[in-house]
């Protein structure tokens, strides 16, 4: 399980609810079925209108990525590629055919099969680069659906609030009930804004982040396989893809720095 996703949602909604209670608010007032129907029903409807069914299915398929943490171990992949390279240098490329059934990573498995079959390096690169592109593009399509939901949700919240205010202002016979009724109407805005910033937009961002990590891993695999196909020394291969792993780590660290942060003062 992705503890950060689960913990973030609990912390986010928990903080909002706790702050509301501290301000003497009644949590029961936040439970409005009509507001939820307008915001979540309207958001889902807008998404369905905006995207083809194939992309909706892609988003549903990859939704689990938000809560499932697929650990990417760059070091073990590097070591596996070095071992394959060492065996290829000692026994020849055909000896690697025995390793194919034991490989779990689909891209590495397919690429190694191409290497064993004697396919030229440029052809292997073209085939594998296409696989990498398609895999990343599929995840980006999934993220777009959730990001779109994050754009529609606040608008649906405003629509819900306006509808509530119309109902309130059309019945002003009891002034004492006017304040609570208006407060209830604004619950829809709360639903729209909070769901956009704590759920939909973050789901899309999480999928995109994991897509980048998988692309980096796939690029390392492609370079490693091409080095094996070219017969490079295993030590050279380790230095080459090891440098790519270090560069990947630096990019991830920079991506996690707060906006406006500077290095070296």
C-alpha atoms as one frame of an Amber mdcrd trajectory, in Angstrom:
protein
   0.000   0.000   0.000   1.079   3.567  -0.703   1.110   4.928   2.843   1.682
   8.508   1.649  -1.517   8.562  -0.414  -3.629   7.032   2.332  -2.031   9.103
   5.102  -2.320  12.284   3.055  -6.050  11.825   2.507  -6.643  11.043   6.180
  -4.551  14.021   7.292  -6.172  16.377   4.789  -9.804  15.598   5.511  -9.054
  15.062   9.198  -7.504  18.531   9.456 -10.498  20.152   7.757 -12.970  18.375
  10.018 -10.974  19.065  13.192 -10.626  22.758  12.335 -14.374  22.937  11.690
 -15.119  21.405  15.087 -12.666  23.784  16.820 -14.593  26.686  15.291 -17.737
  25.372  17.024 -19.096  23.831  13.851 -21.466  20.891  13.816 -20.008  18.030
  11.678 -23.523  16.777  10.934 -24.146  19.967   8.952 -21.449  18.922   6.485
 -23.334  15.788   5.476 -25.557  17.009   2.646 -26.771  14.354   0.200 -28.037
  16.868  -2.350 -24.708  18.732  -2.402 -22.805  15.468  -2.816 -25.060  14.444
  -5.705 -24.528  17.744  -7.492 -20.752  17.877  -6.999 -19.709  14.253  -7.435
 -22.470  13.292  -9.844 -21.914  16.408 -11.934 -18.129  15.951 -11.938 -18.342
  12.335 -13.056 -20.903  13.263 -15.726 -18.629  16.025 -17.075 -15.700  13.622
 -17.228 -17.768  11.037 -19.104 -18.764  13.669 -21.654 -15.168  14.906 -22.049
 -13.332  11.622 -22.719 -13.867   8.538 -24.892 -14.738   5.279 -23.173 -11.285
   3.841 -23.903  -9.613   6.600 -21.867 -12.132   6.256 -19.038 -11.323   2.532
 -18.873  -7.602   3.380 -18.820  -8.141   5.695 -15.843 -10.120   3.035 -13.980
  -7.449   0.451 -14.784  -4.620   2.547 -13.357  -6.554   4.041 -10.430  -4.976
   1.458  -8.120  -1.555   3.075  -8.741  -2.608   5.879  -6.391  -2.864   3.505
  -3.431  -0.512   0.691  -4.439   3.185   1.447  -4.058   5.132  -0.440  -6.715
   8.703  -0.231  -5.452  11.163   0.456  -8.256  14.561  -0.946  -7.315  17.017
   0.645  -9.733  20.013  -0.998  -8.060  18.734  -4.542  -8.571  17.963  -3.835
 -12.238  21.476  -2.488 -12.748  22.952  -5.580 -11.107  20.786  -7.858 -13.253
  21.911  -6.127 -16.431  25.563  -6.346 -15.379  25.218 -10.076 -14.712  23.604
 -10.581 -18.117  26.392  -8.609 -19.741  29.052 -10.640 -17.944  27.511 -13.920
 -19.073  27.140 -12.671 -22.643  30.842 -11.750 -22.732  31.871 -15.152 -21.436
  29.400 -17.464 -23.188  27.959 -15.424 -26.053  24.560 -13.795 -26.584  22.806
 -17.089 -27.261  23.548 -18.200 -23.703  21.197 -15.468 -22.477  18.238 -17.347
 -23.906  18.255 -19.507 -20.773  17.766 -16.387 -18.631  14.621 -15.135 -20.411
  12.082 -17.344 -18.549  13.421 -16.108 -15.190  12.978 -12.398 -15.968   9.942
 -10.668 -14.453  10.186  -7.211 -16.033   8.239  -7.367 -19.347  10.376  -4.783
 -21.157  13.630  -6.471 -20.117  12.211  -9.850 -21.108  11.134  -8.652 -24.540
  14.342  -6.723 -25.152  16.560  -9.614 -24.165  14.643 -11.831 -26.580  15.409
  -9.362 -29.376  19.078  -9.327 -28.405  19.267 -13.130 -28.423  17.562 -13.219
 -31.829  20.395 -11.123 -33.262  18.335  -8.039 -34.094  20.375  -4.931 -34.929
  20.874  -2.354 -32.200  19.014   0.468 -33.937  16.032  -1.774 -34.574  16.022
  -2.878 -30.929  16.132   0.754 -29.796  13.232   1.696 -32.076  11.098  -1.202
 -30.843  11.824  -0.670 -27.157  11.543   3.118 -27.323   8.104   2.636 -28.812
   7.163   0.344 -25.932   8.421   2.893 -23.399   6.494   5.707 -25.086   3.229
   3.762 -25.239   3.478   2.717 -21.572   4.086   6.286 -20.409   1.415   7.717
 -22.712  -1.181   5.308 -21.303  -0.466   6.488 -17.764  -0.616  10.124 -18.844
  -4.035   9.508 -20.375  -5.209   8.067 -17.062  -3.852  11.093 -15.184  -5.621
  13.495 -17.552  -9.002  12.078 -16.564  -8.422  12.740 -12.852  -6.960  16.181
 -13.530 -10.029  17.056 -15.584 -12.239  15.960 -12.671 -10.215  18.326 -10.481
 -11.077  21.162 -12.861 -14.794  20.414 -13.013 -15.327  19.756  -9.299 -15.044
  23.361  -7.973 -17.381  24.581 -10.712 -19.925  21.948  -9.765 -19.574  23.113
  -6.165 -20.416  26.666  -7.171 -23.405  25.435  -9.178 -24.622  23.531  -6.122
 -24.257  26.614  -3.948 -26.132  28.810  -6.419 -28.942  26.250  -6.600 -29.095
  26.191  -2.802 -29.210  29.982  -2.601 -31.998  30.096  -5.168 -34.001  27.750
  -2.980 -33.249  29.813   0.142 -34.043  33.200  -1.387 -37.277  31.944  -2.879
 -38.586  31.302   0.626 -37.894  34.237   2.973 -40.959  33.794   5.145 -38.864
  32.750   8.161 -35.839  35.063   8.639 -34.581  33.040  11.618 -33.849  30.084
   9.352 -32.129  32.158   6.656 -28.596  31.980   8.111 -28.464  28.187   8.625
 -30.015  27.598   5.199 -27.365  29.736   3.484 -24.633  27.896   5.405 -25.997
  24.594   4.148 -25.971  25.924   0.579 -22.246  26.627   0.806 -21.497  23.003
   1.676 -21.526  22.256  -2.074 -18.668  24.706  -2.618 -16.763  23.036   0.196
 -17.291  19.632  -1.427 -16.159  20.892  -4.821 -13.007  22.709  -3.738 -11.868
  20.132  -1.176 -12.413  17.129  -3.470 -10.531  18.866  -6.288  -7.487  19.706
  -4.170  -7.390  16.648  -1.931  -8.588  13.947  -4.327  -8.789  14.450  -8.094
  -5.787  16.673  -8.823  -3.582  14.684  -6.452  -4.624  11.378  -8.008  -3.542
  12.668 -11.415  -0.269  14.022 -10.048   0.523  10.736  -8.291  -0.026   8.705
 -11.466   2.138  11.098 -13.494   4.921  10.920 -10.917   4.923   7.126 -10.958
   4.821   7.191 -14.763   8.047   9.238 -14.778   9.722   6.750 -12.434   8.760
   3.822 -14.651   9.987   5.653 -17.743  13.362   6.282 -16.088  13.633   2.590
 -15.224  12.696   1.604 -18.765  15.284   3.951 -20.256  17.955   2.335 -18.073
  16.853  -1.105 -19.275  17.019  -0.024 -22.931  20.535   1.385 -22.558  21.668
  -1.710 -20.691  20.326  -4.068 -23.348  21.951  -2.073 -26.148  25.263  -2.234
 -24.293  24.897  -6.003 -23.982  24.018  -6.280 -27.673  27.094  -4.208 -28.564
  29.342  -6.441 -26.453  30.515  -3.716 -24.111  32.558  -4.545 -21.032  30.328
  -5.154 -17.980  32.299  -2.560 -16.031  31.555   0.044 -18.691  27.901  -0.940
 -18.611  27.798  -0.565 -14.827  29.335   2.907 -15.033  26.988   3.975 -17.820
  23.661   2.895 -16.347  24.885   3.571 -12.809  25.353   7.177 -13.860  21.797
   7.198 -15.194  20.533   5.959 -11.812  22.399   8.765 -10.010  20.975  11.313
 -12.445  17.508   9.895 -11.825  17.958  10.305  -8.080  19.050  13.914  -8.520
  16.002  14.685 -10.680  13.677  13.148  -8.109  15.298  15.175  -5.315  14.953
  18.399  -7.315  11.318  17.601  -8.050  10.651  17.264  -4.311  12.255  20.622
  -3.422   9.777  23.335  -2.376   9.035  26.034  -4.933  11.525  28.853  -4.710
  14.161  26.743  -2.973  17.728  27.498  -3.908  20.888  25.469  -3.716  24.109
  26.789  -2.268  22.587  29.906  -0.694
